[in-house]
CSV table of C-alpha atoms in Angstrom, one decimal:
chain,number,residue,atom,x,y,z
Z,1,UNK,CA,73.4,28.4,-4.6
Z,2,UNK,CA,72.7,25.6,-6.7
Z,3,UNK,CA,75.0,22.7,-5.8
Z,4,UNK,CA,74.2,19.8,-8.2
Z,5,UNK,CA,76.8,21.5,-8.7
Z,6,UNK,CA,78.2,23.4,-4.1
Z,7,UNK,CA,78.4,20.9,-8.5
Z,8,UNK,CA,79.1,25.0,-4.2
Z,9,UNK,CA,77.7,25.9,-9.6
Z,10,UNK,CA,79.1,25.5,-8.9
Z,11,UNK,CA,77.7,25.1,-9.1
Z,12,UNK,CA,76.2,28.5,-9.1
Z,13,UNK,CA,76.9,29.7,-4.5
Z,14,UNK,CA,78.1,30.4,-6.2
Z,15,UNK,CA,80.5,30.8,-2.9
Z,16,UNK,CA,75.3,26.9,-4.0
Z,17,UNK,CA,79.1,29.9,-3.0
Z,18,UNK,CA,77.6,27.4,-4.0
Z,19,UNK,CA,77.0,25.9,-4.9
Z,20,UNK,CA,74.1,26.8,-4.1
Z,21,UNK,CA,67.7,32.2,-10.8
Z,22,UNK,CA,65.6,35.1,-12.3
Z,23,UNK,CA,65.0,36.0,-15.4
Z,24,UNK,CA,63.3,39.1,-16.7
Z,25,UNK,CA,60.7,39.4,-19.1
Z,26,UNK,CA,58.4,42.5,-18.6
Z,27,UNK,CA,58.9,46.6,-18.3
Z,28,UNK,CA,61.7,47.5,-21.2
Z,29,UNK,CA,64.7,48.5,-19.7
Z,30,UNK,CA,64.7,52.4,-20.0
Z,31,UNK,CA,63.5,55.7,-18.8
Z,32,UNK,CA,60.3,55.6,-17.7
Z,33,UNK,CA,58.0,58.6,-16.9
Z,34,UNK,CA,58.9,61.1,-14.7
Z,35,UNK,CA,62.4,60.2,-15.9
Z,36,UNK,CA,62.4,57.1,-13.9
Z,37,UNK,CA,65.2,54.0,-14.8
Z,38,UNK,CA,63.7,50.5,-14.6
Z,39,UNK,CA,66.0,47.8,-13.7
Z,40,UNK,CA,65.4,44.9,-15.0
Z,41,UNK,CA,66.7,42.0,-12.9
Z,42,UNK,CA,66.8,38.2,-13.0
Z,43,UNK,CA,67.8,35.6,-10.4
Z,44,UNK,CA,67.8,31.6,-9.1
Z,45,UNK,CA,65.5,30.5,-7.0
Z,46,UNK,CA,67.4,29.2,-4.4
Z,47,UNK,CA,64.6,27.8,-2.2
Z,48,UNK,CA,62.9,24.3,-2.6
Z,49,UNK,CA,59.2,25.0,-1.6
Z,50,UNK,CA,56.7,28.1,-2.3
Z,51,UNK,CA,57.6,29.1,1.7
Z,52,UNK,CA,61.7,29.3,1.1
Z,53,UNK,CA,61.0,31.0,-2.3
Z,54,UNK,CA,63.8,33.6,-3.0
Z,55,UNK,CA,61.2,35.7,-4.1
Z,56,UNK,CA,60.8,37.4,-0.8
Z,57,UNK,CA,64.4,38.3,-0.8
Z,58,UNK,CA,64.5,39.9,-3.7
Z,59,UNK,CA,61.2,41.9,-3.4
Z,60,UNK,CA,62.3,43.1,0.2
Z,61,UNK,CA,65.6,44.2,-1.1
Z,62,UNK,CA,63.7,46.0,-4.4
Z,63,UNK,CA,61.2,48.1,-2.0
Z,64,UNK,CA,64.4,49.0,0.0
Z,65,UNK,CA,65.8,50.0,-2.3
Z,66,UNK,CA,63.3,52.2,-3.9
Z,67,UNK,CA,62.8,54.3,-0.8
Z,68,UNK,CA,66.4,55.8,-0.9
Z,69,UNK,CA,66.8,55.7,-4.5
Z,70,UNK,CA,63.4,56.8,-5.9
Z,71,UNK,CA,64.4,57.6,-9.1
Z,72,UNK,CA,64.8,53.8,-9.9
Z,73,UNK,CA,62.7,51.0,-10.1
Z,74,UNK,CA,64.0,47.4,-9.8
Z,75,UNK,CA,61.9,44.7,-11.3
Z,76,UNK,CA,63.0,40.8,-10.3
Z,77,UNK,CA,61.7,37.6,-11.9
Z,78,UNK,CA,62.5,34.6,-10.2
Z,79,UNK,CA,63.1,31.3,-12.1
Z,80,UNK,CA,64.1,28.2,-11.2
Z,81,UNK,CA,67.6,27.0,-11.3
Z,82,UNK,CA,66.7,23.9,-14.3
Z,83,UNK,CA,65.4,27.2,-16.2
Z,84,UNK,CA,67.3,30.1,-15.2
Z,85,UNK,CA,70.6,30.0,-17.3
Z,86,UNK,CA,68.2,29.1,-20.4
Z,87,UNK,CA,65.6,31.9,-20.0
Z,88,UNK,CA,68.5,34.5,-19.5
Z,89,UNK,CA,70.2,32.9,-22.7
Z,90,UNK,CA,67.0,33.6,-24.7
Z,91,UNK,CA,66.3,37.0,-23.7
Z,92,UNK,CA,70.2,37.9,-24.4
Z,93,UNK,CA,69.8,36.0,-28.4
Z,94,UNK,CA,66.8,38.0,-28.6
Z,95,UNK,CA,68.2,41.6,-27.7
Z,96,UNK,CA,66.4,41.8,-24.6
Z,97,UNK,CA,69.1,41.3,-22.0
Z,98,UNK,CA,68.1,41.9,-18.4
Z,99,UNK,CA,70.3,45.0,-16.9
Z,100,UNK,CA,71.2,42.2,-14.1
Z,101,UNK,CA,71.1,38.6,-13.9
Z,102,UNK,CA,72.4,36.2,-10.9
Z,103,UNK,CA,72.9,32.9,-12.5
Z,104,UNK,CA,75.6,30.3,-12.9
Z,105,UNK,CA,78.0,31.7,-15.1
Z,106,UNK,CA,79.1,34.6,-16.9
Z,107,UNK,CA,82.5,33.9,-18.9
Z,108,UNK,CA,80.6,33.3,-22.7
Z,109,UNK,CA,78.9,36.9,-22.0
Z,110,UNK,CA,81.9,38.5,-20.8
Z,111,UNK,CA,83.8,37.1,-23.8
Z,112,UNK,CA,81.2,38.6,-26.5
Z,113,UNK,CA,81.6,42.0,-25.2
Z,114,UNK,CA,78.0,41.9,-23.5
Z,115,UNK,CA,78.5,42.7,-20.2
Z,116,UNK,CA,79.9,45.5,-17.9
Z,117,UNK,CA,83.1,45.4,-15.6
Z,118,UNK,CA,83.5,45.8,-12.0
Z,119,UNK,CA,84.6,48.7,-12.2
Z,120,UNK,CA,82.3,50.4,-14.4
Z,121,UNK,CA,79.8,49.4,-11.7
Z,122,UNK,CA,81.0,49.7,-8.1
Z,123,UNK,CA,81.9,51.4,-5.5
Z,124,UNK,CA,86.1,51.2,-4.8
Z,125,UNK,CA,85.0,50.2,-1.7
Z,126,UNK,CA,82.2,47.5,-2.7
Z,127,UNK,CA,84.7,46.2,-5.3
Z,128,UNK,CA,87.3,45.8,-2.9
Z,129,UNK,CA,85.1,43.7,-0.4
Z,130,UNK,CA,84.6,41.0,-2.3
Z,131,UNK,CA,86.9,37.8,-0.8
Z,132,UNK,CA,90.1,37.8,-3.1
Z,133,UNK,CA,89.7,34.1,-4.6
Z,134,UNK,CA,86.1,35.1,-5.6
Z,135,UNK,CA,86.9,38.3,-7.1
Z,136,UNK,CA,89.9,36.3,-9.0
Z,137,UNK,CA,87.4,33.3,-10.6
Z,138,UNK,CA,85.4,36.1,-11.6
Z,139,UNK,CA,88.2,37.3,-14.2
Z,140,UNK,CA,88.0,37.1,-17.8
Z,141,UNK,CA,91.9,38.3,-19.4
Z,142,UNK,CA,92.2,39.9,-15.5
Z,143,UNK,CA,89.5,42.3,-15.7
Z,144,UNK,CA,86.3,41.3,-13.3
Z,145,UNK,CA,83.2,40.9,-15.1
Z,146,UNK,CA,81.8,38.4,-12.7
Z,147,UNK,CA,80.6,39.4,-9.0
Z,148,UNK,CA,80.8,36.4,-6.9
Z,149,UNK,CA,76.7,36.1,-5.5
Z,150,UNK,CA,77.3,33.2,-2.4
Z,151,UNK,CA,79.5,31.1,-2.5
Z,152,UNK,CA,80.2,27.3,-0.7
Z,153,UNK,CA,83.1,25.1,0.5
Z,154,UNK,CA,83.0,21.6,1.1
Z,155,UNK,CA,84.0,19.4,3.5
Z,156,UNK,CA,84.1,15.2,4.5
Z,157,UNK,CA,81.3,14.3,6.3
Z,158,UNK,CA,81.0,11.1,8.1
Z,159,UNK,CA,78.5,9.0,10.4
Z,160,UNK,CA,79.8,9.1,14.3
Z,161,UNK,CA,77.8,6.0,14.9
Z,162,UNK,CA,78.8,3.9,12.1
Z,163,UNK,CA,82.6,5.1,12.8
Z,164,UNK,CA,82.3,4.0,16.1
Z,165,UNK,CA,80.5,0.9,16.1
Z,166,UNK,CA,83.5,-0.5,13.3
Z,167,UNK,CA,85.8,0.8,15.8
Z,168,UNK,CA,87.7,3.6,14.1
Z,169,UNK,CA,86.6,6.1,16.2
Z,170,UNK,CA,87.1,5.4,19.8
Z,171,UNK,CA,83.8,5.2,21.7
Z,172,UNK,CA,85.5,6.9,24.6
Z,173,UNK,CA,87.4,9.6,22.2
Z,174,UNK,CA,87.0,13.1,23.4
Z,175,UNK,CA,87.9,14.8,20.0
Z,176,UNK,CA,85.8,14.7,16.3
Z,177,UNK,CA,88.0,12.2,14.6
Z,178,UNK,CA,90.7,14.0,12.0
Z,179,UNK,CA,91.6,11.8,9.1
Z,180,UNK,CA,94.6,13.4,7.3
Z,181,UNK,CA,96.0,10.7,4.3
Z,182,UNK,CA,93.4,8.5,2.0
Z,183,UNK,CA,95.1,5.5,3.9
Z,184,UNK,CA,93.4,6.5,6.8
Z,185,UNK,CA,90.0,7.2,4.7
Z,186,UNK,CA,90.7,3.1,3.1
Z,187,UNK,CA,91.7,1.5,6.5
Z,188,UNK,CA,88.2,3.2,8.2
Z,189,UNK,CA,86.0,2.3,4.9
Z,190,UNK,CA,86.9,-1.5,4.9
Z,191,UNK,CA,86.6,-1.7,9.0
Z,192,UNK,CA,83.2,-0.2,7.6
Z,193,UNK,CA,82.5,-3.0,5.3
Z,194,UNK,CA,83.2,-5.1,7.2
Z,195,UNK,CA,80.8,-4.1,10.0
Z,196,UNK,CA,78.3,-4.1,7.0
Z,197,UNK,CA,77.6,-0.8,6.5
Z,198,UNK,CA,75.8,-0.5,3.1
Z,199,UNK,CA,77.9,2.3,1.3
Z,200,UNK,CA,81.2,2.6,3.5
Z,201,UNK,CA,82.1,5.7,0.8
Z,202,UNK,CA,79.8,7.7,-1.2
Z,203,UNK,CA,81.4,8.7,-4.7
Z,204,UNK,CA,78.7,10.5,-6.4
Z,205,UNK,CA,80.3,10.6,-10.2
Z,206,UNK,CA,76.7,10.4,-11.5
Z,207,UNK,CA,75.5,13.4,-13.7
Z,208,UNK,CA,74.1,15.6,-10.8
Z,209,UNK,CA,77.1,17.1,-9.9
Z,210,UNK,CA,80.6,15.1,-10.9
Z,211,UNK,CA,82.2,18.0,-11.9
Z,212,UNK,CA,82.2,18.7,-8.1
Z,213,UNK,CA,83.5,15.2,-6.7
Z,214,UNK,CA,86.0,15.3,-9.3
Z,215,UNK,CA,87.6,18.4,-8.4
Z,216,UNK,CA,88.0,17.6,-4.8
Z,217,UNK,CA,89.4,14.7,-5.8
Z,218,UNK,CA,91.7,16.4,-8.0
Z,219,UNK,CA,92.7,19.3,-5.4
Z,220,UNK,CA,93.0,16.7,-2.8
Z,221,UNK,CA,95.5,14.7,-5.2
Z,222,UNK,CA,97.4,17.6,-5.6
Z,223,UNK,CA,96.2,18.3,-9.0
Z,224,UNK,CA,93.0,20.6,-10.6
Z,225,UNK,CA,91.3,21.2,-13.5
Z,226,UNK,CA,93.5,23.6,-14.1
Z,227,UNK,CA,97.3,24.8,-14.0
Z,228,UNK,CA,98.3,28.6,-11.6
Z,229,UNK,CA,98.1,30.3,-15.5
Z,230,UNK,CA,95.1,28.8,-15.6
Z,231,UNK,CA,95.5,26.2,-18.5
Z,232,UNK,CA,93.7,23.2,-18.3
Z,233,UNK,CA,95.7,20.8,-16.7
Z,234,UNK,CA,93.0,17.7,-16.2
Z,235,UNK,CA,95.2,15.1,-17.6
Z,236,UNK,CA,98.1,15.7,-15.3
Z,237,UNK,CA,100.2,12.6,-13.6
Z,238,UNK,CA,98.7,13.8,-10.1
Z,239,UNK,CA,94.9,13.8,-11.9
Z,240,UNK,CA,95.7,10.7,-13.1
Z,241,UNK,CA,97.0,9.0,-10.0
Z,242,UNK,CA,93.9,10.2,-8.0
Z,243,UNK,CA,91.8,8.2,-10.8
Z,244,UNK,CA,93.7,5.2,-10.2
Z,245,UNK,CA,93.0,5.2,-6.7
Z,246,UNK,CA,89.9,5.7,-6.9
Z,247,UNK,CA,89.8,3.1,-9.3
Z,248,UNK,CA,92.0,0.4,-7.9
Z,249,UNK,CA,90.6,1.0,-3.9
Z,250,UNK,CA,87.5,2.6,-3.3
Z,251,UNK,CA,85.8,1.3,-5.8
Z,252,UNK,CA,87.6,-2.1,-6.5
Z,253,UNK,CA,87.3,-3.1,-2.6
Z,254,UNK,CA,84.1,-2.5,-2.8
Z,255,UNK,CA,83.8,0.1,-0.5
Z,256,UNK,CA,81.6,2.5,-3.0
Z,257,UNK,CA,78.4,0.8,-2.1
Z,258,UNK,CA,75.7,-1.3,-4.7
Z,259,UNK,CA,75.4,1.8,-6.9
Z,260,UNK,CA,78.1,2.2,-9.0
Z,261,UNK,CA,79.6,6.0,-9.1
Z,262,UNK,CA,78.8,6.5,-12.5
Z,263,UNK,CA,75.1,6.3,-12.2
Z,264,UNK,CA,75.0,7.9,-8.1
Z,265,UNK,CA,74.0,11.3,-8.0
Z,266,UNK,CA,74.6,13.7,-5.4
Z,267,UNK,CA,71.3,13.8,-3.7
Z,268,UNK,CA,71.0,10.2,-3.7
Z,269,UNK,CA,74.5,10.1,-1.6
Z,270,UNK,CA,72.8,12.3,0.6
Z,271,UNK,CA,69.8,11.0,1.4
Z,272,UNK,CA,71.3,8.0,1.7
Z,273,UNK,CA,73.5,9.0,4.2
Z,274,UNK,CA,70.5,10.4,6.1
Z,275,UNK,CA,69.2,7.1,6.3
Z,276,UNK,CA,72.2,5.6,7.9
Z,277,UNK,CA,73.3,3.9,5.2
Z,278,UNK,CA,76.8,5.6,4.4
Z,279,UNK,CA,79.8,6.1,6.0
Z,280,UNK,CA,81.4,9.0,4.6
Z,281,UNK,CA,81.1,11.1,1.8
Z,282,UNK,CA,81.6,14.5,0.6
Z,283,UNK,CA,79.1,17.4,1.0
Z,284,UNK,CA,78.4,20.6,1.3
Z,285,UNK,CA,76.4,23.2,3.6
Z,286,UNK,CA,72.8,21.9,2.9
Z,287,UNK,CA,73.7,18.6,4.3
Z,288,UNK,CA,73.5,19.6,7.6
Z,289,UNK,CA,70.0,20.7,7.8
Z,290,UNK,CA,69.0,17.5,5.7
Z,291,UNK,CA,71.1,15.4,8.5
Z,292,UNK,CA,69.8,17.0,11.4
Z,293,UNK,CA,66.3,16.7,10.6
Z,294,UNK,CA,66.8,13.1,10.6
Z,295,UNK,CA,68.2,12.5,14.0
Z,296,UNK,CA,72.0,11.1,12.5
Z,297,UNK,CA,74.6,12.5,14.3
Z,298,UNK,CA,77.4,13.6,12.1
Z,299,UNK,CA,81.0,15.2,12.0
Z,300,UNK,CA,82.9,17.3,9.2
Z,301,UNK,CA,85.7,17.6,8.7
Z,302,UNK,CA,88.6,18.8,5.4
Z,303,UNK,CA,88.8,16.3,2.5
Z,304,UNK,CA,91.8,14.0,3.5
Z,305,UNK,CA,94.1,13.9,1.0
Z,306,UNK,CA,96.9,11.6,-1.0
Z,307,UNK,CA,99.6,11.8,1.1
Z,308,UNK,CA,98.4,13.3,4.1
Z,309,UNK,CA,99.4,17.1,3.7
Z,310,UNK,CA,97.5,20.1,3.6
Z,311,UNK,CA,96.0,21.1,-0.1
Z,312,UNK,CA,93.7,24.0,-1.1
Z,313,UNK,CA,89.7,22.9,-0.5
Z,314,UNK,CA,87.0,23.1,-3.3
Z,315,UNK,CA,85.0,26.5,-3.5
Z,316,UNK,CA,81.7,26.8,-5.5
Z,317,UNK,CA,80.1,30.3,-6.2
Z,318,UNK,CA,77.2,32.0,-8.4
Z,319,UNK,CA,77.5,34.8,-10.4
Z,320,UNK,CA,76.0,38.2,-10.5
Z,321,UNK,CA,76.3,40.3,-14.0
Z,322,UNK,CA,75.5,43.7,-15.7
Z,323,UNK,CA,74.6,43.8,-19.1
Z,324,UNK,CA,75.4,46.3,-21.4
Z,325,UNK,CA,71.5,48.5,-20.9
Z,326,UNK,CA,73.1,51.6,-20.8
Z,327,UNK,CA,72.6,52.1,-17.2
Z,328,UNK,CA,75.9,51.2,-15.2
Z,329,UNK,CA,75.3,54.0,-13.1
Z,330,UNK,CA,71.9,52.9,-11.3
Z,331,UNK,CA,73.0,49.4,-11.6
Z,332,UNK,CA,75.9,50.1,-10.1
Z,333,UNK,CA,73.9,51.3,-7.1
Z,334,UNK,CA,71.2,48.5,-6.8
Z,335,UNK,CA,74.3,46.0,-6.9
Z,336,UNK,CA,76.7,48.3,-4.4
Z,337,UNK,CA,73.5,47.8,-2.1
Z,338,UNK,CA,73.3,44.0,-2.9
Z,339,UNK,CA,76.5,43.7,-1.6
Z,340,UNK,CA,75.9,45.5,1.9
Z,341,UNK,CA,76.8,43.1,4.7
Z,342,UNK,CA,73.4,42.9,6.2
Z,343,UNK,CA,71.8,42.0,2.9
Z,344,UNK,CA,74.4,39.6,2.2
Z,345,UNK,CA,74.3,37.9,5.2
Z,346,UNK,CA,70.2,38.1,5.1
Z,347,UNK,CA,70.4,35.6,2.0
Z,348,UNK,CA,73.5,33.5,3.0
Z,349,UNK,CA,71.7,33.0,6.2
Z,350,UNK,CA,68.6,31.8,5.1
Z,351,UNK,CA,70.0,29.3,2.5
Z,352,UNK,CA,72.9,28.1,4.3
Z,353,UNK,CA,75.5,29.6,1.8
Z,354,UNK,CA,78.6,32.0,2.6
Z,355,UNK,CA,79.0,35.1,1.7
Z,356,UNK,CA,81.3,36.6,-1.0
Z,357,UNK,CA,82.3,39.9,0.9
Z,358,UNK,CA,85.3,40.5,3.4
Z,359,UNK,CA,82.3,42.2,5.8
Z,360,UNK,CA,79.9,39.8,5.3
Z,361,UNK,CA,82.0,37.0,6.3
Z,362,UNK,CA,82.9,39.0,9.3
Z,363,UNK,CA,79.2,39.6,10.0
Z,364,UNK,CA,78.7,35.6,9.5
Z,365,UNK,CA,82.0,35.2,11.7
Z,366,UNK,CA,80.8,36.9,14.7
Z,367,UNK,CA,77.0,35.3,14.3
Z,368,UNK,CA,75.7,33.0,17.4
Z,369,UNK,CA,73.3,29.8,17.4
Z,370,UNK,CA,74.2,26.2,16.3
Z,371,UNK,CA,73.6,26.5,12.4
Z,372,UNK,CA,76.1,29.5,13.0
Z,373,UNK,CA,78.6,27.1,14.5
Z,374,UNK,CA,78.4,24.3,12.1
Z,375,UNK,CA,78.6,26.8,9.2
Z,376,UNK,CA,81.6,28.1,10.1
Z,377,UNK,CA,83.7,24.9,9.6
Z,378,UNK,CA,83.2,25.8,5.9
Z,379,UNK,CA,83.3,29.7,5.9
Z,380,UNK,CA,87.0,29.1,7.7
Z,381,UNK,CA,87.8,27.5,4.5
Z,382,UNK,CA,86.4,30.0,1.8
Z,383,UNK,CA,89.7,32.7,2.1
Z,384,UNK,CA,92.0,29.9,0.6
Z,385,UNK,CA,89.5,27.7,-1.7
Z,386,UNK,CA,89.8,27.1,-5.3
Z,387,UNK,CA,86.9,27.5,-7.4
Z,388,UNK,CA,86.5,26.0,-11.1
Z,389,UNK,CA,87.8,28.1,-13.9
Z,390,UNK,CA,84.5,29.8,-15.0
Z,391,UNK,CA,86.3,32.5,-16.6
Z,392,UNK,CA,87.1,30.5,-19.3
Z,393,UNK,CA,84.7,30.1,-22.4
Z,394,UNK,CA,85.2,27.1,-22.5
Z,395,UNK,CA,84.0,25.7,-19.3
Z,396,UNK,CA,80.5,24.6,-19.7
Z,397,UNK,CA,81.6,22.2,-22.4
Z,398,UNK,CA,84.3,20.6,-20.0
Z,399,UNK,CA,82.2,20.3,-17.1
Z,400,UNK,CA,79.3,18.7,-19.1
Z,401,UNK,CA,82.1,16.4,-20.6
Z,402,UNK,CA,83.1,15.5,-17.0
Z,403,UNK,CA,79.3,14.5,-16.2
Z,404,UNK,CA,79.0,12.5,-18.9
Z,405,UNK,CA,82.6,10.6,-18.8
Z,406,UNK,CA,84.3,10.6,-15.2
Z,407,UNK,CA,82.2,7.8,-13.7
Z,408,UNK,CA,83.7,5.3,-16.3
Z,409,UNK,CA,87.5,5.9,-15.3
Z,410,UNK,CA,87.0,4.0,-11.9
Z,411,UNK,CA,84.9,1.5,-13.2
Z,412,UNK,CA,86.4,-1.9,-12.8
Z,413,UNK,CA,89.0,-1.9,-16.7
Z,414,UNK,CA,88.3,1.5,-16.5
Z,415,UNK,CA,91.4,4.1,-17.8
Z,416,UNK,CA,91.8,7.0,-16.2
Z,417,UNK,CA,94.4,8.1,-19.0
Z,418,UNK,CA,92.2,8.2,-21.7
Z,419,UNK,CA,89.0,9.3,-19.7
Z,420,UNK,CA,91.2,12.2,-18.7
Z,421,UNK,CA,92.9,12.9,-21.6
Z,422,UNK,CA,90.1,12.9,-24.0
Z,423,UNK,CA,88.6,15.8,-21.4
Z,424,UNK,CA,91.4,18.0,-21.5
Z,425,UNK,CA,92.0,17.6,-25.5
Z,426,UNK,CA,88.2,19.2,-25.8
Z,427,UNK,CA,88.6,21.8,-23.7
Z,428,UNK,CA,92.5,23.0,-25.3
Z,429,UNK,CA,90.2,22.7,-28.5
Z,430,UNK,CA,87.7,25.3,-27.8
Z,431,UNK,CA,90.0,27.4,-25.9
Z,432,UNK,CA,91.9,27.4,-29.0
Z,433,UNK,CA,88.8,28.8,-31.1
């Protein structure tokens, strides 16, 4: 699922999912001889290299397909996630929609009447598999048009070393440490500093993927972008308080590190943090494979939080639609097949995403081996996450308003009222047209 944004968008996934895309120029959608249906399909790429290609996925899962169901034929194209969103856009202006696309959101198609509902394309059972918080962020006016694709939580890492050599974890300690309260996340980042540790706390608020930091900020705060009837609700006292702190202590003690959060981006936090050089920061699923390969030994643990008590984590998941091809009934079929637990859990597993389905995460649940392990510190948090409002229109053009403003409310004078404010009087705006 595409990540940067786990923002999982987020984003895409995507529940990345997660974060964590194809697009499909080619056969016409239609009957074919023999009165064959071609499905026309598009989805991410969720791999980084030609060997981890998604491609292989989806042409394994098309040719199984086929064998039971010889009466369709599923075409994929595979694009990358910097193209994906674009190409499907294009083909949709130019009235040559795909019958499916798997990309980052689907609340602007929903909303112009393009695309099919759940239930005009599932199984009861299929549709009542999917993980209730996924099938709920896929809601446009409480009818599901979007089917969660993977999804992803995230989590606090931090460096066991560092911690230990500035004395906040005990070097004989026999548990991970637990930080509950951000008092306890500012008392270990100065002993940090002062051991001279580079970056005591990561706050990525650059472009990448600030929509994502900000929300777990937010949630953690005990705020959100958005309200339980699901009006924005970014400028709220709570928002605005977790600004301040960020503001006023992380970042002016000096415990952010030399980059300042405005201009760090997610995959720079990261591979910093490979290299030793930071002492906590938040992440998602793919750091652990990017970690373990260079030799740091690492915990995880749930985003402390203001004032120390349990609040909902951050979920990110992709998006799987039908347009309106005139075929819900054999792409109703392909996608009830999508959603079996073993092909679920074939892609989760390979891309170090969760799945969307009550089976699969059972499936993932009862898996064995160390990535299995460590992956299911953030599948235990998925049934209770909070994912962005996608089904609102208007949430592209708030989350590229948060990537392009957040980073200056905690800059040193910076004003978390206005910052905020100014965010949450756009997105009212376009809701409101």
């Amino acid at each position: 699922m595409k990540a940067r944004y786990l923002n999982l968008a987020a984003s895409g996934v995507a529940l990345c999912l997660a974060t964590v895309t194809l697009s499909g120029c080619g056969a016409v959608s239609g009957i074919t001889g023999n009165n064959e249906v071609t499905l026309r399909v598009v989805a991410a790429d969720y791999g980084d290299n030609p060997e981890n290609s998604s491609k292989g996925y989806w042409k394994d899962l098309a040719a199984s397909f086929e064998k039971t169901h010889p009466d369709v034929k599923v075409q994929v194209d595979v694009f990358s996630w910097s193209e994906v969103d674009a190409k499907v856009a294009a083909m949709v202006k130019d009235g040559n929609a795909p019958d499916i696309a798997q990309i980052g959101a689907y609340a602007d198609y929903a909303a112009e009447g393009k695309l099919y509902s759940a239930d005009e394309l599932l199984s009861v059972q299929t549709e009542a598999d999917f993980l209730a918080p996924l099938a709920e962020a896929g809601k446009v006016k409480r009818v599901q048009f979007g089917l969660p694709f993977v999804a992803s939580t995230r989590l606090m890492f931090y460096n066991e070393k560092l911690l230990t050599d500035a004395g906040v974890i005990a070097k004989d300690a026999k548990g991970p440490w637990q930080p509950k309260s951000w008092a306890e996340l500012e008392a270990a980042a100065k002993k940090l500093k002062a051991t001279g540790v580079p970056t005591p706390f990561a706050l990525p608020l650059g472009r990448e993927e600030a929509q994502a930091e900000t929300m777990q900020w937010m949630l953690a705060g005990g705020g959100g972008f958005s309200d339980n009837e699901e009006n924005y609700s970014i400028d709220s006292a709570d928002n605005v308080k977790t600004f301040e702190f960020l503001r006023d202590k992380l970042v002016g003690g000096g415990l952010t590190g030399p980059v300042e959060p405005a201009k760090l981006d997610r995959q720079a936090a990261f591979d910093a943090f490979t290299r030793g050089e930071v002492g906590m920061l938040n992440g998602h699923p793919t750091l652990i494979k990017q970690a373990a390969a260079k030799g740091v030994k690492y915990g995880m643990v749930p985003m402390p939080t203001a004032d120390g008590t349990e609040h909902s984590t951050m979920g990110v998941a992709d998006w799987v639609m039908a347009f309106k091809n005139g075929h819900p009934k054999e792409a109703g079929k392909f996608l009830d097949f999508l959603y079996e637990p073993d092909n679920q859990t074939a892609f989760t597993g390979k891309y170090d995403l969760l799945p969307v389905t009550t089976s699969g995460y059972r499936q993932t649940e009862a898996a064995t081996g160390a990535s299995s392990v460590q992956l299911k510190t953030f599948l235990h948090a998925l049934p209770n996450a909070r994912l962005y409002p996608v089904g609102k229109k208007s949430w592209a053009g708030v989350s590229e308003e948060v990537k392009k403003n957040i980073g200056t409310s905690v800059q040193p004078g910076g004003q978390p009222v206005k910052v905020l404010g100014d965010i949450a009087d756009a997105g009212r705006k376009a809701d409101a047209h």
